[in-house]
mmCIF file of C-alpha atoms and ligand atoms in Angstrom:
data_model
loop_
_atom_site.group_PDB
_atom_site.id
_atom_site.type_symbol
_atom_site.label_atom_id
_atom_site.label_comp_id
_atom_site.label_asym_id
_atom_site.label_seq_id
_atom_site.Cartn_x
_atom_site.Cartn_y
_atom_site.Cartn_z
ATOM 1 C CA UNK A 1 4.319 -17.104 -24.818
ATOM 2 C CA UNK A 2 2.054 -15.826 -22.218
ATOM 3 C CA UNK A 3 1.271 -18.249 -19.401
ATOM 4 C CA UNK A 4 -1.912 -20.125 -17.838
ATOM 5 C CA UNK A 5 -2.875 -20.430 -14.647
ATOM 6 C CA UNK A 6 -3.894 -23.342 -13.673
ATOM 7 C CA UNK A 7 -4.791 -24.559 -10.293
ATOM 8 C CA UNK A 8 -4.456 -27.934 -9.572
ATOM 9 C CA UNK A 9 -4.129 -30.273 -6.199
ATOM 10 C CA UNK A 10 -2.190 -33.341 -6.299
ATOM 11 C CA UNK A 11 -3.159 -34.613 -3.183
ATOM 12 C CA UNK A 12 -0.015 -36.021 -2.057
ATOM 13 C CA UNK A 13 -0.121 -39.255 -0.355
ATOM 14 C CA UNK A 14 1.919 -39.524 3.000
ATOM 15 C CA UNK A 15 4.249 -42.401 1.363
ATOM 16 C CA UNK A 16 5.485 -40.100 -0.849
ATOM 17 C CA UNK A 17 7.939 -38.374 1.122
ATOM 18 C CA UNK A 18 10.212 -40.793 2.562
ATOM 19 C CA UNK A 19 12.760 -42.247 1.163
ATOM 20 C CA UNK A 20 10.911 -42.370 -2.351
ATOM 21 C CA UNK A 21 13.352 -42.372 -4.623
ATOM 22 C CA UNK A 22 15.260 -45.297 -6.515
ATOM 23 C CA UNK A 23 18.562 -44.308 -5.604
ATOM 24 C CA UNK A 24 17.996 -44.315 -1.895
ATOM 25 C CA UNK A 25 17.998 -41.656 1.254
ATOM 26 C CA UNK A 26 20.444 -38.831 0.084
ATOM 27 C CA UNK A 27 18.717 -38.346 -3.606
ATOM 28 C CA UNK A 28 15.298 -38.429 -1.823
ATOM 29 C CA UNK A 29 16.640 -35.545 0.889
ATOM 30 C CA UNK A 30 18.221 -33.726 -1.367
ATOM 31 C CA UNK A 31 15.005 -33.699 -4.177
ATOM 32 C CA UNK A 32 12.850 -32.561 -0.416
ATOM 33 C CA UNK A 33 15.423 -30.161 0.587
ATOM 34 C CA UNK A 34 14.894 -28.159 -2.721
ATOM 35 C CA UNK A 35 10.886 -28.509 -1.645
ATOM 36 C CA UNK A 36 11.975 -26.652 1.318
ATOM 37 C CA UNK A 37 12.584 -23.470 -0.632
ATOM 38 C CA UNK A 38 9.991 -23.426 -2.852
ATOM 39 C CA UNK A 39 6.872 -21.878 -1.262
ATOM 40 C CA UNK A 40 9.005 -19.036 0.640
ATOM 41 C CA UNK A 41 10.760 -18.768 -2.842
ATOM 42 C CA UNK A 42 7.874 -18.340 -4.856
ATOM 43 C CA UNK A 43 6.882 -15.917 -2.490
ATOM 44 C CA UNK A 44 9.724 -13.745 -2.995
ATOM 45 C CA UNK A 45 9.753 -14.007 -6.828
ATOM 46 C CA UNK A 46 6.103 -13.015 -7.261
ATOM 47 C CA UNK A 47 7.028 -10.124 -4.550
ATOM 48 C CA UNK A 48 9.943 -9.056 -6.965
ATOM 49 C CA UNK A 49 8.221 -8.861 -9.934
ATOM 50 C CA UNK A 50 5.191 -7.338 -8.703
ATOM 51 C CA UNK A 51 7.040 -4.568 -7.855
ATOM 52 C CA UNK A 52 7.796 -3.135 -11.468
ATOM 53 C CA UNK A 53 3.944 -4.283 -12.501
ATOM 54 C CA UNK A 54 3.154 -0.688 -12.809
ATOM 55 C CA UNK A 55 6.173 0.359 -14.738
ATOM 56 C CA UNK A 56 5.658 -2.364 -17.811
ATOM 57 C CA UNK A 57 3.392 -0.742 -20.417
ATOM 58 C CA UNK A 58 3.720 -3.781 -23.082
ATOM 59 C CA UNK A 59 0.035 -5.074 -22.488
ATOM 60 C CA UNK A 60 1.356 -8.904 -23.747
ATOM 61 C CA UNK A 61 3.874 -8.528 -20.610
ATOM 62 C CA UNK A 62 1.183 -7.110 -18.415
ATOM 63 C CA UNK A 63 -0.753 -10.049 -19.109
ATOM 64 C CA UNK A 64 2.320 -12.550 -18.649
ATOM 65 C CA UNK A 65 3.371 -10.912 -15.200
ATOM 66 C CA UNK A 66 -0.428 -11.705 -13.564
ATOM 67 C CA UNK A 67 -0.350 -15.247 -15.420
ATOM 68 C CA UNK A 68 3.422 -15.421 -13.384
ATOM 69 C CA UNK A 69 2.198 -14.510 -10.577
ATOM 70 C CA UNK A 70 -0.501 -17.045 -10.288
ATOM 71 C CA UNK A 71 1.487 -19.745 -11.469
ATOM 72 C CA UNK A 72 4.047 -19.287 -8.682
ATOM 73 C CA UNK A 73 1.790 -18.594 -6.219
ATOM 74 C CA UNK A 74 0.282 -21.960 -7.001
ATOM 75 C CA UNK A 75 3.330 -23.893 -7.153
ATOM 76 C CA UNK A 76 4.383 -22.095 -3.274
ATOM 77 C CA UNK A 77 0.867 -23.764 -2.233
ATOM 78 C CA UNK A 78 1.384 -27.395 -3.351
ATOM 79 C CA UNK A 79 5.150 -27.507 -2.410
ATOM 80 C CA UNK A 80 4.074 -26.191 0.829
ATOM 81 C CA UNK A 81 1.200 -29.432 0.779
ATOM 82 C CA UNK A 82 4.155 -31.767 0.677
ATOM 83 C CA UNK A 83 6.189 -29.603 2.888
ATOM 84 C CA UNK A 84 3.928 -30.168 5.762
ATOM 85 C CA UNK A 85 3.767 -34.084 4.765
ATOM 86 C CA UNK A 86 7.666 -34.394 5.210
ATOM 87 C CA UNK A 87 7.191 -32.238 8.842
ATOM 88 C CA UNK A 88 4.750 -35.050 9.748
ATOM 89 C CA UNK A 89 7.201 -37.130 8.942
ATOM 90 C CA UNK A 90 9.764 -36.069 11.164
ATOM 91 C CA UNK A 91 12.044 -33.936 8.714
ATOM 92 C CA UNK A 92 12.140 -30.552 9.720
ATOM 93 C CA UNK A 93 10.809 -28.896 7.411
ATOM 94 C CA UNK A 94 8.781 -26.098 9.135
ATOM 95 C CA UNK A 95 11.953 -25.017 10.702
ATOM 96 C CA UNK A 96 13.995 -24.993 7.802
ATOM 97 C CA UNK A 97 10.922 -23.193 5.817
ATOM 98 C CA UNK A 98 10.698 -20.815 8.517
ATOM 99 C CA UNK A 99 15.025 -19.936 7.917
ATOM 100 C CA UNK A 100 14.358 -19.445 4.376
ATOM 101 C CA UNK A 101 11.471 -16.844 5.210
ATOM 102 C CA UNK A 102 13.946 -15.315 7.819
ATOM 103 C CA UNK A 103 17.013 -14.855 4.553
ATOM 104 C CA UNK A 104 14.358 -13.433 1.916
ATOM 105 C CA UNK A 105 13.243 -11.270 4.397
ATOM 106 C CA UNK A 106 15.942 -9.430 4.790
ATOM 107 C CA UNK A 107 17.301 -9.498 1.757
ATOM 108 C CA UNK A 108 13.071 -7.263 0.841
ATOM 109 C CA UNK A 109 14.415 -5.254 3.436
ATOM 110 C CA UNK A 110 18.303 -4.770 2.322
ATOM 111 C CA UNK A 111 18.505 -5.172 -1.431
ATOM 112 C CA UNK A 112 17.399 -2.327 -4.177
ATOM 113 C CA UNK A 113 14.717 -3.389 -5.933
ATOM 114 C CA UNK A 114 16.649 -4.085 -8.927
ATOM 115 C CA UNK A 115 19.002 -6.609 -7.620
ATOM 116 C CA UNK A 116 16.459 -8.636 -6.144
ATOM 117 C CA UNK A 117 14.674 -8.853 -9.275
ATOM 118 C CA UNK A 118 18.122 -10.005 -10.631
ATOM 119 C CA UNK A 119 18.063 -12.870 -7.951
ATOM 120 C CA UNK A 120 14.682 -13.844 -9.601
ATOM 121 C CA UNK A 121 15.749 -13.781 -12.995
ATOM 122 C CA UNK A 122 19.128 -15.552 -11.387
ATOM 123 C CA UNK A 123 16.968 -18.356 -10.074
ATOM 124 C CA UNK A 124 14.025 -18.319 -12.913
ATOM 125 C CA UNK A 125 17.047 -19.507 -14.801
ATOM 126 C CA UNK A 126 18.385 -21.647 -13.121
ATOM 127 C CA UNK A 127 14.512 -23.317 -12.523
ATOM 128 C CA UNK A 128 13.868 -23.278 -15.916
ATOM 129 C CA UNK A 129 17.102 -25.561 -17.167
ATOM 130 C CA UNK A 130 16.279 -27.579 -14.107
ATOM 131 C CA UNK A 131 13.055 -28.030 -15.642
ATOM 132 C CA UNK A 132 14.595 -29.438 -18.812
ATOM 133 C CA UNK A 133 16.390 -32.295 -17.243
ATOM 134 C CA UNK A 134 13.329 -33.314 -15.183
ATOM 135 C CA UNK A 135 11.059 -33.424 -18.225
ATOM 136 C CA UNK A 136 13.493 -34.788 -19.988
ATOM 137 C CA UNK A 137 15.362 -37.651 -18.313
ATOM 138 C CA UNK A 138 12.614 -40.465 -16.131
ATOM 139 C CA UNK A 139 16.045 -41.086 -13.822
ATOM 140 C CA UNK A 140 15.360 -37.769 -11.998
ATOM 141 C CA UNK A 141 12.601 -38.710 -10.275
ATOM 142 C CA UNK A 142 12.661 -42.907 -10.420
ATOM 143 C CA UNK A 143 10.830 -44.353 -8.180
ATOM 144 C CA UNK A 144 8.370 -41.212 -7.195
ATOM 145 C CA UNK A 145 4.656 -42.143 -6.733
ATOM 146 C CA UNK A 146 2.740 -40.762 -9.681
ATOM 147 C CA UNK A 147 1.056 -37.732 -7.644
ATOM 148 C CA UNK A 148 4.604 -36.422 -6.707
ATOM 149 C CA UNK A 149 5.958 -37.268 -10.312
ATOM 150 C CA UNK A 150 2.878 -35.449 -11.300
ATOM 151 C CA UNK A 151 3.358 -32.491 -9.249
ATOM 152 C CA UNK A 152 7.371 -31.882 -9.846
ATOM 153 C CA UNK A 153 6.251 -32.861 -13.629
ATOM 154 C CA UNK A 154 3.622 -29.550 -13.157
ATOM 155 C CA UNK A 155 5.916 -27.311 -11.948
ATOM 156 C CA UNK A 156 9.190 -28.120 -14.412
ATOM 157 C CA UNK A 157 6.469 -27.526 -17.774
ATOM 158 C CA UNK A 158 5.289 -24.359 -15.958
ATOM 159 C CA UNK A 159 9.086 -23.136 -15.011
ATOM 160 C CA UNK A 160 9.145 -23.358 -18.716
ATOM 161 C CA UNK A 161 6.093 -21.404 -19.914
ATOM 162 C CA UNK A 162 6.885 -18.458 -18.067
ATOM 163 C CA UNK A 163 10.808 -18.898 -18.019
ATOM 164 C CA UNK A 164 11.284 -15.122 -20.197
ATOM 165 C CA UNK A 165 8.246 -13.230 -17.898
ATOM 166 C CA UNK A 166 10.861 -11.833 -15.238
ATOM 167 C CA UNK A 167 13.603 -11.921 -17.290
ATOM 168 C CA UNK A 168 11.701 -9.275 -19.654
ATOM 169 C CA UNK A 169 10.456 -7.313 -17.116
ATOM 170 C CA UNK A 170 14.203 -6.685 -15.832
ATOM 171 C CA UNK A 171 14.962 -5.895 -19.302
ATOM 172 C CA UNK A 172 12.130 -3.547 -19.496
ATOM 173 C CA UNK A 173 13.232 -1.475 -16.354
ATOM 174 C CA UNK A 174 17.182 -1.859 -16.523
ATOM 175 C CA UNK A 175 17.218 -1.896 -20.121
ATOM 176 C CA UNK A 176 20.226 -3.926 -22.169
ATOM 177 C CA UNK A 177 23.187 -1.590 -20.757
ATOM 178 C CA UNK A 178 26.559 -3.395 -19.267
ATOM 179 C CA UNK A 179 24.902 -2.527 -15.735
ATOM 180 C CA UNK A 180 21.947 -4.543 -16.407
ATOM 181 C CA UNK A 181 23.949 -7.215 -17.750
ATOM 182 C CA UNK A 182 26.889 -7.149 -15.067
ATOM 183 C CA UNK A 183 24.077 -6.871 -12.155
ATOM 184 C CA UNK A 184 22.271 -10.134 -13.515
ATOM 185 C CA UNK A 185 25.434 -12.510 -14.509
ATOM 186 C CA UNK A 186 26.435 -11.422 -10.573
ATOM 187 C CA UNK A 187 23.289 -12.606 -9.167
ATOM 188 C CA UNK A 188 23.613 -15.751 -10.878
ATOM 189 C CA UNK A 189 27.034 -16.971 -9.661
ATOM 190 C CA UNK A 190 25.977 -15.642 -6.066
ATOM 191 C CA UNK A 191 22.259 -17.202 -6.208
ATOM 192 C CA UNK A 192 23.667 -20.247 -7.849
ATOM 193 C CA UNK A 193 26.674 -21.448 -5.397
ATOM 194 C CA UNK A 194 24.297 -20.132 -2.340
ATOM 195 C CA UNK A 195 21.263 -22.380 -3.498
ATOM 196 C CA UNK A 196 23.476 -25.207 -4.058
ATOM 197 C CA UNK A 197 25.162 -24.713 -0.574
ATOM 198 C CA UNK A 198 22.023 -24.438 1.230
ATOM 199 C CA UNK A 199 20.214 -27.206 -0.649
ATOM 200 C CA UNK A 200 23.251 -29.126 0.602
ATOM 201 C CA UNK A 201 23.284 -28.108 3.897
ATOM 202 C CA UNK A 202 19.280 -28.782 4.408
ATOM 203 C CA UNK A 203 20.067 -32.411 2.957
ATOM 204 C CA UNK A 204 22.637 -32.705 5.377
ATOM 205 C CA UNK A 205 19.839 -31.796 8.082
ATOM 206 C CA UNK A 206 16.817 -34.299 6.589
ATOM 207 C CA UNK A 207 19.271 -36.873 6.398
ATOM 208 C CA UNK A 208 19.827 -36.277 10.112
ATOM 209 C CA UNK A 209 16.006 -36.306 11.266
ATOM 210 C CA UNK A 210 15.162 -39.357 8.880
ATOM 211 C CA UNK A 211 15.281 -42.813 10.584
ATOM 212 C CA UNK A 212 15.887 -44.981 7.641
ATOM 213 C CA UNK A 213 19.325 -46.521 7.557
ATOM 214 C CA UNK A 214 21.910 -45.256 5.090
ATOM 215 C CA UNK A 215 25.405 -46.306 4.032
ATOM 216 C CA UNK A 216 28.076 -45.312 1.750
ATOM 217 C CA UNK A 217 26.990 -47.345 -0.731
ATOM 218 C CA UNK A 218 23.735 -44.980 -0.849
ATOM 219 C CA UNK A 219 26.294 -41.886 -0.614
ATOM 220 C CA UNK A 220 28.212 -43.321 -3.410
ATOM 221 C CA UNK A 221 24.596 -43.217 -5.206
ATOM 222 C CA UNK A 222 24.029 -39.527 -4.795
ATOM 223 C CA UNK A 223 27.662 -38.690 -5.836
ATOM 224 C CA UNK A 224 26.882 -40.576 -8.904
ATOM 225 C CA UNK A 225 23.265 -39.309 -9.511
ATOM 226 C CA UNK A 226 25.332 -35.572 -9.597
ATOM 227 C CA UNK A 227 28.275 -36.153 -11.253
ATOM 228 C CA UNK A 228 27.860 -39.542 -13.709
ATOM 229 C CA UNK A 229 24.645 -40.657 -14.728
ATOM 230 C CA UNK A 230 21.935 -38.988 -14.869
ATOM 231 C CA UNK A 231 24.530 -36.009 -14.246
ATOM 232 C CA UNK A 232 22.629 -33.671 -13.214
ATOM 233 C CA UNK A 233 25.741 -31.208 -12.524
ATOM 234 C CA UNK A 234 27.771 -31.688 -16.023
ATOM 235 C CA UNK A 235 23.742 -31.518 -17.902
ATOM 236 C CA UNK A 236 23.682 -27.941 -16.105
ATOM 237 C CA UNK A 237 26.629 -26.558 -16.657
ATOM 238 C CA UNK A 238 26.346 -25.186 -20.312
ATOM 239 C CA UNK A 239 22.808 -24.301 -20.198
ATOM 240 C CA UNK A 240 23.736 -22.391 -17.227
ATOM 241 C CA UNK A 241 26.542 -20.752 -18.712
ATOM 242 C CA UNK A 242 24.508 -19.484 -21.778
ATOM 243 C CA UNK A 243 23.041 -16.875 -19.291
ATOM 244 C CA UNK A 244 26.318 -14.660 -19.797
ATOM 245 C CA UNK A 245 25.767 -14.778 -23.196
ATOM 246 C CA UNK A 246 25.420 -10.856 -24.195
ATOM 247 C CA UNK A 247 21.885 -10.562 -25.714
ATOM 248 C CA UNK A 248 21.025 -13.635 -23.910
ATOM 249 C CA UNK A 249 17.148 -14.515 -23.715
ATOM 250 C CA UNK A 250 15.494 -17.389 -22.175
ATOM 251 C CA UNK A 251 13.801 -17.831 -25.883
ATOM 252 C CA UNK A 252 16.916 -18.418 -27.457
ATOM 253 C CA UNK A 253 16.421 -21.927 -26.309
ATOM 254 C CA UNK A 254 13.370 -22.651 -28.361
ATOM 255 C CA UNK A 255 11.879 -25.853 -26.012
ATOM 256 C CA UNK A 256 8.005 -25.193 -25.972
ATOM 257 C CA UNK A 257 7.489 -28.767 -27.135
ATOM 258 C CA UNK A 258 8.085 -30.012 -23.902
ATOM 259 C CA UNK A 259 4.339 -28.653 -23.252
ATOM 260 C CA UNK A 260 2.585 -30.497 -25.312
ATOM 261 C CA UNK A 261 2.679 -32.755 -22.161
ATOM 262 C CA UNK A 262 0.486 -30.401 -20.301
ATOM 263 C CA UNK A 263 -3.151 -31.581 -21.465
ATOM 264 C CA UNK A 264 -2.443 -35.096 -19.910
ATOM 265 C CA UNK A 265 -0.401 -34.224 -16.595
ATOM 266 C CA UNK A 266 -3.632 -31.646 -16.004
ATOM 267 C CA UNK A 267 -5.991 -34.673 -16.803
ATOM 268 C CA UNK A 268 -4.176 -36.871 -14.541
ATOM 269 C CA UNK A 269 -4.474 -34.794 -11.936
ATOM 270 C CA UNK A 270 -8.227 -33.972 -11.972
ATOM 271 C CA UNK A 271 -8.452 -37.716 -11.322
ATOM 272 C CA UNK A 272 -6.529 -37.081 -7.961
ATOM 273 C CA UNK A 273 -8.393 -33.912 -6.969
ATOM 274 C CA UNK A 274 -11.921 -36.229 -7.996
ATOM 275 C CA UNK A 275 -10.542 -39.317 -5.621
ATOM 276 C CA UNK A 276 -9.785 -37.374 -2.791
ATOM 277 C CA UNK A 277 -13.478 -35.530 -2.885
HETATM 278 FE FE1 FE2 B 1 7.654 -22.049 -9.598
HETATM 279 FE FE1 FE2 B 2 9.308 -19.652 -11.911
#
C-alpha cells in the first residue's frame, strides 16, 4: 500500500468549533482537545521517521516514507486551520499547542532515535484503530458540520493508508528481535495512558474557557459516549491489544475497503476549496 498525497482545504467555518457535537460540551472539548495535538504531533512523527529515510533501501518503502511525510504534514496544516478557529473562539488553544511543542521538544532532544520512532509507531497505532471507529460508526462525530466531518473523515482514511509506513521502517532498522519488540509494546502503554491523560486534562481546560452552560446531565453524556454506546473505550481495547501480538503488523488487519470512500470525501471537498475562492 503506498500512500497519496493529497492536499486538500476544508475551509472550516467558524460554527464549527463550538459546542458542535450532538452529545453536548464535554464530547465537543474532548474531540478539540485531541485537535490540539495534532499539528505539533504530526510534526514530530514526520521528524521521527525522516530520520532513518537514508537507512531504508526497499525503494516501495522509500516511496511510502515521502508519501507519509506529506500526508502528515498536511493533516498538521488543516488541524492547525481549525486550531486557530477554536483560539478565536476563546479556547486556548495556542497555549495548549504551544505545551505540546514544549514536551516533543524535549523528548528530540532526550530520547534515542529509536525510541522516539517507537512513540510514532506507538501512536500511528493507536491513530489508525481510532480511524476505524470514526469511519465506521456516524455517532462519533453526530452533529459535526460537513467540512469538519469531512476533514476528521480525511484524516481517519489517510491514518489508514499509511498505518504500516513507520511501523516498517522501525522494523527495518531494529529488526524483529525481543528488543525491538519490548521497546515498541513499552511505548505503547506509556504513549497510550499519557495521550489519554493529557487529552483529558486539555478537555478539562476548553471546558473551562468555553462559555456555554454545561451540567451533569451533559457529563453523564461523555461518560456514556466512552464507556456505553458508541464505546469508544471497550471498541479500542482489543484492537489495541493486538499490537503485542509477536509478529504483529498493522496489515494483519486487512481494512483497505474503508478507502473506497476517498474519491467522494476528495470531491466534496474541492467544492469547499471552489466556494471559498
Ligand atoms: Fe495524521
Ligand atoms: Fe499517521
Amino acid at each position: 500500500m503506498i500512500p497519496t498525497r493529497r492536499d486538500l482545504h476544508f475551509k472550516l467555518l467558524p460554527s464549527s468549533v463550538s459546542n458542535w457535537h450532538a452529545k453536548g460540551p464535554y464530547v465537543t472539548q474532548f474531540t478539540n482537545a485531541m485537535s490540539i495535538f495534532f499539528p505539533e504531533g504530526e510534526r514530530f512523527f514526520i521528524h521521527t521517521v525522516r530520520h532513518y529515510r537514508d537507512h531504508i533501501h526497499e525503494p516501495q518503502l522509500k516511496k511510502a516514507v515521502t508519501a507519509f511525510i506529506g500526508q502528515e504534514a498536511m493533516h498538521g496544516r488543516e488541524h492547525d486551520e481549525h486550531n486557530r478557529l477554536l483560539n478565536r473562539a476563546g479556547l486556548p488553544a495556542d497555549e495548549l499547542e504551544r505545551q505540546v511543542k514544549k514536551f516533543l521538544v524535549m523528548l528530540e532532544e532526550k530520547l534515542p532515535p529509536a525510541a522516539q520512532l517507537s512513540i510514532t509507531i506507538a501512536q500511528e497505532h493507536f491513530t489508525a484503530i481510532m480511524a476505524e471507529i470514526v469511519l465506521t460508526d456516524p455517532r462519533i462525530l453526530a452533529g459535526a458540520d460537513a467540512r469538519l466531518k469531512a476533514m476528521w473523515r480525511w484524516h481517519a482514511l489517510e491514518e489508514i493508508e499509511h498505518k504500516a509506513v513507520a511501523f516498517d521502517v522501525y522494523e527495518a532498522v531494529m529488526g524483529r528481535g525481543i528488543k525491538a519488540y519490548a521497546l515498541r509494546n513499552t511505548s505503547l502503554v506509556i504513549t497510550t495512558l499519557g495521550f489519554l491523560s493529557l487529552v483529558l486534562y486539555y478537555q478539562q481546560r476548553m471546558l473551562k474557557a468555553d462559555s456555554h452552560p454545561r451540567s451533569w446531565k451533559d457529563f453523564g453524556a461523555f461518560a456514556k459516549f466512552m464507556l456505553i454506546s458508541p464505546a469508544l473505550l471497550p471498541k479500542l481495547a482489543l484492537p489495541w491489544l493486538s499490537y503485542m501480538r509477536p509478529g504483529f503488523h498493522p496489515w494483519d488487519h486487512d481494512n483497505r475497503d474503508l478507502l473506497k470512500e476517498m474519491n467522494t470525501l476528495v470531491a466534496k471537498t474541492k467544492k469547499y476549496e471552489l466556494q471559498a475562492a
